[in-house]
XYZ file of C-alpha atoms in Angstrom:
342
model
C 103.307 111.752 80.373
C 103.659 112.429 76.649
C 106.776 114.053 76.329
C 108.548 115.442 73.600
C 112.718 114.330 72.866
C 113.666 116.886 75.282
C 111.210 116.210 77.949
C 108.816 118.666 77.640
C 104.805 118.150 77.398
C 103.496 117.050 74.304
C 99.870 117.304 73.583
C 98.899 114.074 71.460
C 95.662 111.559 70.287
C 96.577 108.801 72.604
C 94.398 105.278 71.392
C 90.963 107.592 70.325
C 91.307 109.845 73.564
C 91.691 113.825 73.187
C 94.696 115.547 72.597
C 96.779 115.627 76.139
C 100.187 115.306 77.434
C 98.632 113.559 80.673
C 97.028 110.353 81.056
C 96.736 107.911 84.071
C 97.758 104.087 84.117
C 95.701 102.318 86.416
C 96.411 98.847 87.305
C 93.515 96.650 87.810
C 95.276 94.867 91.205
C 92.676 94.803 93.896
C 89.718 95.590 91.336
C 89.889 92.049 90.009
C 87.144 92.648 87.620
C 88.688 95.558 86.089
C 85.462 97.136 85.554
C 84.696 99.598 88.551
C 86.368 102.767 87.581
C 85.135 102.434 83.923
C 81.336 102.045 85.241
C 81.672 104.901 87.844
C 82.977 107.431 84.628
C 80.201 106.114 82.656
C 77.533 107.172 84.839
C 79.610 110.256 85.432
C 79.577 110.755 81.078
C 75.823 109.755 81.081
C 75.034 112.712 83.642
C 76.169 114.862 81.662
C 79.407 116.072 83.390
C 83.084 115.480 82.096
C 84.414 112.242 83.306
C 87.643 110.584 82.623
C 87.529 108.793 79.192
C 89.091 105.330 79.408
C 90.699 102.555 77.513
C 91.652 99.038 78.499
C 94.959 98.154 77.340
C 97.768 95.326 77.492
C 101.130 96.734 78.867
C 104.421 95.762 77.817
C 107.441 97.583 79.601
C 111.187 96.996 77.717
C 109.556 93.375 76.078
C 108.105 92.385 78.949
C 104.490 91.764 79.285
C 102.756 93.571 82.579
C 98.791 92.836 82.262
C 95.944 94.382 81.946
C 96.000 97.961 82.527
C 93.328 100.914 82.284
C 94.994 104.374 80.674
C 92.346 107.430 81.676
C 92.741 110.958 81.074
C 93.832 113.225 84.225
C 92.252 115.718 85.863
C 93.284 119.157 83.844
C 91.763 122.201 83.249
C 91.445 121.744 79.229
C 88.620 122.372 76.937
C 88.235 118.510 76.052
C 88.500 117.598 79.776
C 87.522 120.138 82.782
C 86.589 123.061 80.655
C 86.683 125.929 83.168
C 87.773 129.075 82.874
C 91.478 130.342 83.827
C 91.598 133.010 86.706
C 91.105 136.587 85.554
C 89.756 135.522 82.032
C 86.210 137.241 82.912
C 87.933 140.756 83.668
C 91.432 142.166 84.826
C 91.797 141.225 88.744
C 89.262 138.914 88.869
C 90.336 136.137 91.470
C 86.851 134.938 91.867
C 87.573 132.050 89.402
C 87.675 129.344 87.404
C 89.625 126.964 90.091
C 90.132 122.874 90.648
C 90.230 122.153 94.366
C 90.486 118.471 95.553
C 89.356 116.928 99.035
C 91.173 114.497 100.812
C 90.924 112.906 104.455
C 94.330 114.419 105.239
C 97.279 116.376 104.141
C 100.219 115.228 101.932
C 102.418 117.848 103.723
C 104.181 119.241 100.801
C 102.741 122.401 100.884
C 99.735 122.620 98.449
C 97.199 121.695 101.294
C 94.528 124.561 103.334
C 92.498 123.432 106.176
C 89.139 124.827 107.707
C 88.001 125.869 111.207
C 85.947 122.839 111.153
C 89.302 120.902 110.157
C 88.386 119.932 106.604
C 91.366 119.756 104.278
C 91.845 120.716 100.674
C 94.639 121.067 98.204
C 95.563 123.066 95.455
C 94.776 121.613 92.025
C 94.069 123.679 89.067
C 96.454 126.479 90.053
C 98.505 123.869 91.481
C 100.545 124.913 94.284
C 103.377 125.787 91.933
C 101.395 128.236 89.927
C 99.343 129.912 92.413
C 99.386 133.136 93.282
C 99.166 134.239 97.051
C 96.270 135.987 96.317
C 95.056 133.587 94.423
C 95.320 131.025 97.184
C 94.025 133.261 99.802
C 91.340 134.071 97.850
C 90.225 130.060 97.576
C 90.985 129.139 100.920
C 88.422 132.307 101.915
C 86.092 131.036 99.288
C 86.367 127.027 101.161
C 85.812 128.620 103.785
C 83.045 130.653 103.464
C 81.140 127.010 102.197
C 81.457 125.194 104.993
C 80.260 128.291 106.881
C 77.291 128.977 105.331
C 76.528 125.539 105.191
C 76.769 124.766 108.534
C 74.620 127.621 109.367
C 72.314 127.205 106.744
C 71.592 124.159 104.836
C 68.603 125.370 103.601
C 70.045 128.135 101.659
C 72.587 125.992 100.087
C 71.774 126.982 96.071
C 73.586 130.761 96.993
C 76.355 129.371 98.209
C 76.901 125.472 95.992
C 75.980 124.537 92.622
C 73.325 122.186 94.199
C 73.071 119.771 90.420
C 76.559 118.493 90.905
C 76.379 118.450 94.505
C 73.417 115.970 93.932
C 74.599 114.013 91.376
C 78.088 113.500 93.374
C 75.338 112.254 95.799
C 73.805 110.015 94.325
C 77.615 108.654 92.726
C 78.538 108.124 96.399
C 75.569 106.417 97.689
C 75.014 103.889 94.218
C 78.817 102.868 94.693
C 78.826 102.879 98.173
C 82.981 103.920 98.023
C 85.002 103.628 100.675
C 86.644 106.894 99.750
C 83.144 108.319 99.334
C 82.998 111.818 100.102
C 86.255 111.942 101.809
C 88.906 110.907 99.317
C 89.606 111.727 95.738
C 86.691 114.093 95.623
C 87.136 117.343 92.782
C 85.410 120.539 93.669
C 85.225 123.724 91.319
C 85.181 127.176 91.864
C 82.763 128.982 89.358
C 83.983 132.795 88.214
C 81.380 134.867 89.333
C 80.463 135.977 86.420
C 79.571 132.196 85.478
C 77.720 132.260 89.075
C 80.682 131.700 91.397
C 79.248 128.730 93.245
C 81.246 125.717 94.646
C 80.558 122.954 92.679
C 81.332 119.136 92.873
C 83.766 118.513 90.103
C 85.043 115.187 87.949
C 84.884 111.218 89.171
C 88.491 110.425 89.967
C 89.292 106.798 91.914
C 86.699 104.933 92.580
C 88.525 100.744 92.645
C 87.078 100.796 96.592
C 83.715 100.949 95.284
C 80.791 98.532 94.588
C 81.635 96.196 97.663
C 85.770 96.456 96.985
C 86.807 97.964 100.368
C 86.626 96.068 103.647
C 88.045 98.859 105.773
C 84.817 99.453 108.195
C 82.807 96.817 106.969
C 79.970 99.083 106.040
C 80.946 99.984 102.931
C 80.713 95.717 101.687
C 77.177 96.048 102.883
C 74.000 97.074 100.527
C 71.588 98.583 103.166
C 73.695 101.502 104.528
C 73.732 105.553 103.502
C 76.906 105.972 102.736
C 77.290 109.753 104.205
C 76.142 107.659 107.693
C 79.918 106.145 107.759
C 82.594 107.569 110.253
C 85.368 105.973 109.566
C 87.347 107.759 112.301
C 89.254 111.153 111.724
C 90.553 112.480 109.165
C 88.542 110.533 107.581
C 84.870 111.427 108.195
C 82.483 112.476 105.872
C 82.868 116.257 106.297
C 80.260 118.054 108.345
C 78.887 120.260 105.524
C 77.655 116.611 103.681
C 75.750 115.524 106.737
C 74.082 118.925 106.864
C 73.265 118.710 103.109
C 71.706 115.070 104.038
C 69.652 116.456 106.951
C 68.143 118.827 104.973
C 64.513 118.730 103.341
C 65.154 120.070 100.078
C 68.368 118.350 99.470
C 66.709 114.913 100.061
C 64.094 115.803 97.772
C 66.149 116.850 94.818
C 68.352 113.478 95.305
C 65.078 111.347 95.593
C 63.917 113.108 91.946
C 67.009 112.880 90.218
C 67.962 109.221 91.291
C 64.823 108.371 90.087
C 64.767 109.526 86.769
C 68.158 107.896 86.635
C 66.942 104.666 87.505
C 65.101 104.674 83.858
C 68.520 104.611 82.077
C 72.088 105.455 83.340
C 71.240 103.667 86.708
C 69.298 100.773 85.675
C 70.233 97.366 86.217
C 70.114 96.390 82.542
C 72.298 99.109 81.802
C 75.090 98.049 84.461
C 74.883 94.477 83.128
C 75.031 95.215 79.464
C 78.228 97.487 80.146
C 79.693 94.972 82.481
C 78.611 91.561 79.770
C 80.193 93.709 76.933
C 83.692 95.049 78.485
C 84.344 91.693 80.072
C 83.982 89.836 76.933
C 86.436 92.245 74.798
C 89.232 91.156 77.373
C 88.328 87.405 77.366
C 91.366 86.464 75.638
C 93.517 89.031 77.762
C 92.627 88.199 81.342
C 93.796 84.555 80.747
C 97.179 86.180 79.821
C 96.819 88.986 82.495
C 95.945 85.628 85.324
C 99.573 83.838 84.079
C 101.134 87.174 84.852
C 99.090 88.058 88.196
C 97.596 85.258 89.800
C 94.937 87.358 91.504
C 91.778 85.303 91.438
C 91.218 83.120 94.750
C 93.291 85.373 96.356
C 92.337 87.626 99.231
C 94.070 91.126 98.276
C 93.210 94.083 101.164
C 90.552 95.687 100.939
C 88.424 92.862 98.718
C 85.185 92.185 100.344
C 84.718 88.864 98.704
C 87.196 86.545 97.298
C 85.983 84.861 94.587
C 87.116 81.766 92.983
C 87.017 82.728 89.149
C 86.478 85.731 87.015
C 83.265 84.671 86.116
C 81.915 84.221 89.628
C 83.929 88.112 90.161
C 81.501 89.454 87.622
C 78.342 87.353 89.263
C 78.942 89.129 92.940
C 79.316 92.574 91.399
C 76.425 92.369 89.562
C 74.635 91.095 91.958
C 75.737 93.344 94.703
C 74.854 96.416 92.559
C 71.293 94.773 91.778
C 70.810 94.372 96.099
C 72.160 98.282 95.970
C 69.911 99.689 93.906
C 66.639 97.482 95.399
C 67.831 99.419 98.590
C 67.579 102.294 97.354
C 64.640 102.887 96.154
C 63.201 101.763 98.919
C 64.935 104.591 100.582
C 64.113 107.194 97.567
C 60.409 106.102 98.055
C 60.183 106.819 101.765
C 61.838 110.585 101.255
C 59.075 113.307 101.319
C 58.582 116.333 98.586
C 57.521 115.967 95.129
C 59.173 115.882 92.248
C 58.603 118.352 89.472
């Protein structure tokens, strides 16, 4: 929080990042490569959707030294960051939008959370649940819940009711990474005014240290030849009923097969994740050995790591190779869907 002498907000430049009084700092603890949230945003950037903007930095706290750290921007509704419109800015009384809504497995309990009839829950974001009106909140939780309705009735007719492009980009996120969170945890939706179209869209990247073979929860997720959407981890954390309809459906399988594909020629291919990984590993050469005498992480089994590895070097081997395996996988899969592409 950038805060002025009196504690208030204070917009400022932080380190070549936007203007913003909020910022994240993410400590690279279980992600011993540091890398996995920074690749996840760039893809995110690359498709052409807001995703956080990130920094690695050194910490020191009152003179003493505290390790590598990432700083990100937050989630806000801002035009450098998620640039959607405030409720009621297309015309007087109009509730239909611009909102932030985030998915989680469960609820936090402190009273910003809505659940479905299928038993999906959300929570407030962008109004948060200090700002929101009732209407206001009524009107999203009608809006959630007319989604998963129409959804479940009709997959097919999904591009009314979603805004499928995000929907199958957030796809194809989930199943490259193969997170442990995927589509359950951490997951940003948007709420189009309906002037702007008033679909339910997937919204920004947010948390994603569990992915790329980093969380040993199920077991499935350390694998490279599983969907993703296919995991049950158990409620209240399944993959939400609405995805699995999305997956079963023709069209939707179709659009993911075209667009991974034409990702695979750049944001997605394997040259691409190696340069990024070659190029931010070597800026912090001289910082992980000081970052190692702080936190002696490496050849140490920390839950959820898949793999323990004995050196930072060998870290950056098995996530390369892992995401190589991945995407081999894939388009094997890709290949076998149906329906051509434009």
């Amino acid at each position: 929080e950038l805060q002025d002498g009196l504690g208030g907000d204070q917009a400022r430049a932080l380190l070549g990042l936007p203007p913003g009084s909020d910022f994240a700092l993410y400590a690279c603890y279980t992600d011993k490569s540091c890398l996995r949230n920074a690749l996840v945003f760039a893809i995110g950037q690359e498709l052409g959707r807001w995703s956080p903007r990130t920094r690695f930095v050194e910490l020191y706290l009152d003179d003493q030294y505290r390790g590598i750290y990432m700083i990100w921007e937050r989630i806000r509704r801002d035009p450098t960051r998620a640039d959607l419109p405030a409720p009621a800015a297309a015309a007087p009384g109009d509730l239909s939008g611009g909102y932030l809504v985030r998915h989680e497995g469960g609820p936090e309990g402190d009273g910003s959370d809505f659940q479905t009839t299928a038993g999906t829950w959300y929570r407030f974001h962008y109004p948060d649940v200090a700002r929101i009106t009732a209407e206001q909140a009524a009107y999203v939780r009608g809006a959630w819940q007319a989604m998963e309705t129409a959804l479940a009735a009709d997959p097919a007719g999904y591009a009314t009711t979603i805004d499928e492009a995000s929907w199958v980009d957030r796809a194809i996120v989930e199943e490259v990474t193969n997170n442990w969170d995927g589509y359950v945890h951490s997951v940003y939706m948007t709420k189009a005014a309906d002037a702007d179209g008033g679909r339910i869209g997937m919204g920004p990247l947010w948390d994603f240290d569990l992915a790329f073979a980093n969380g040993n929860v199920t077991g499935y997720n350390c694998r490279t030849d599983t969907w993703a959407y296919q995991i049950q981890r158990g409620a209240p954390d399944d993959v939400p009923a609405y995805w699995r309809a999305l997956w079963a459906d023709a069209g939707f399988r179709t659009a993911w097969k075209c667009r991974y594909q034409a990702l695979r020629a750049g944001p997605l291919a394997d040259a691409t994740f190696a340069a990024r990984i070659a190029a931010w590993s070597t800026w912090m050469t001289a910082a992980r050995a000081r970052d190692q005498a702080r936190w002696p992480t490496l050849g140490t089994p920390i839950f959820p790591n898949c793999t323990t590895q004995p050196s930072y070097d060998a870290e950056l081997t098995s996530l390369r190779d892992w995401i190589t395996q991945r995407l081999a996988w894939l388009d094997g899969q890709a290949a076998a869907i149906t329906g051509a592409c434009p």
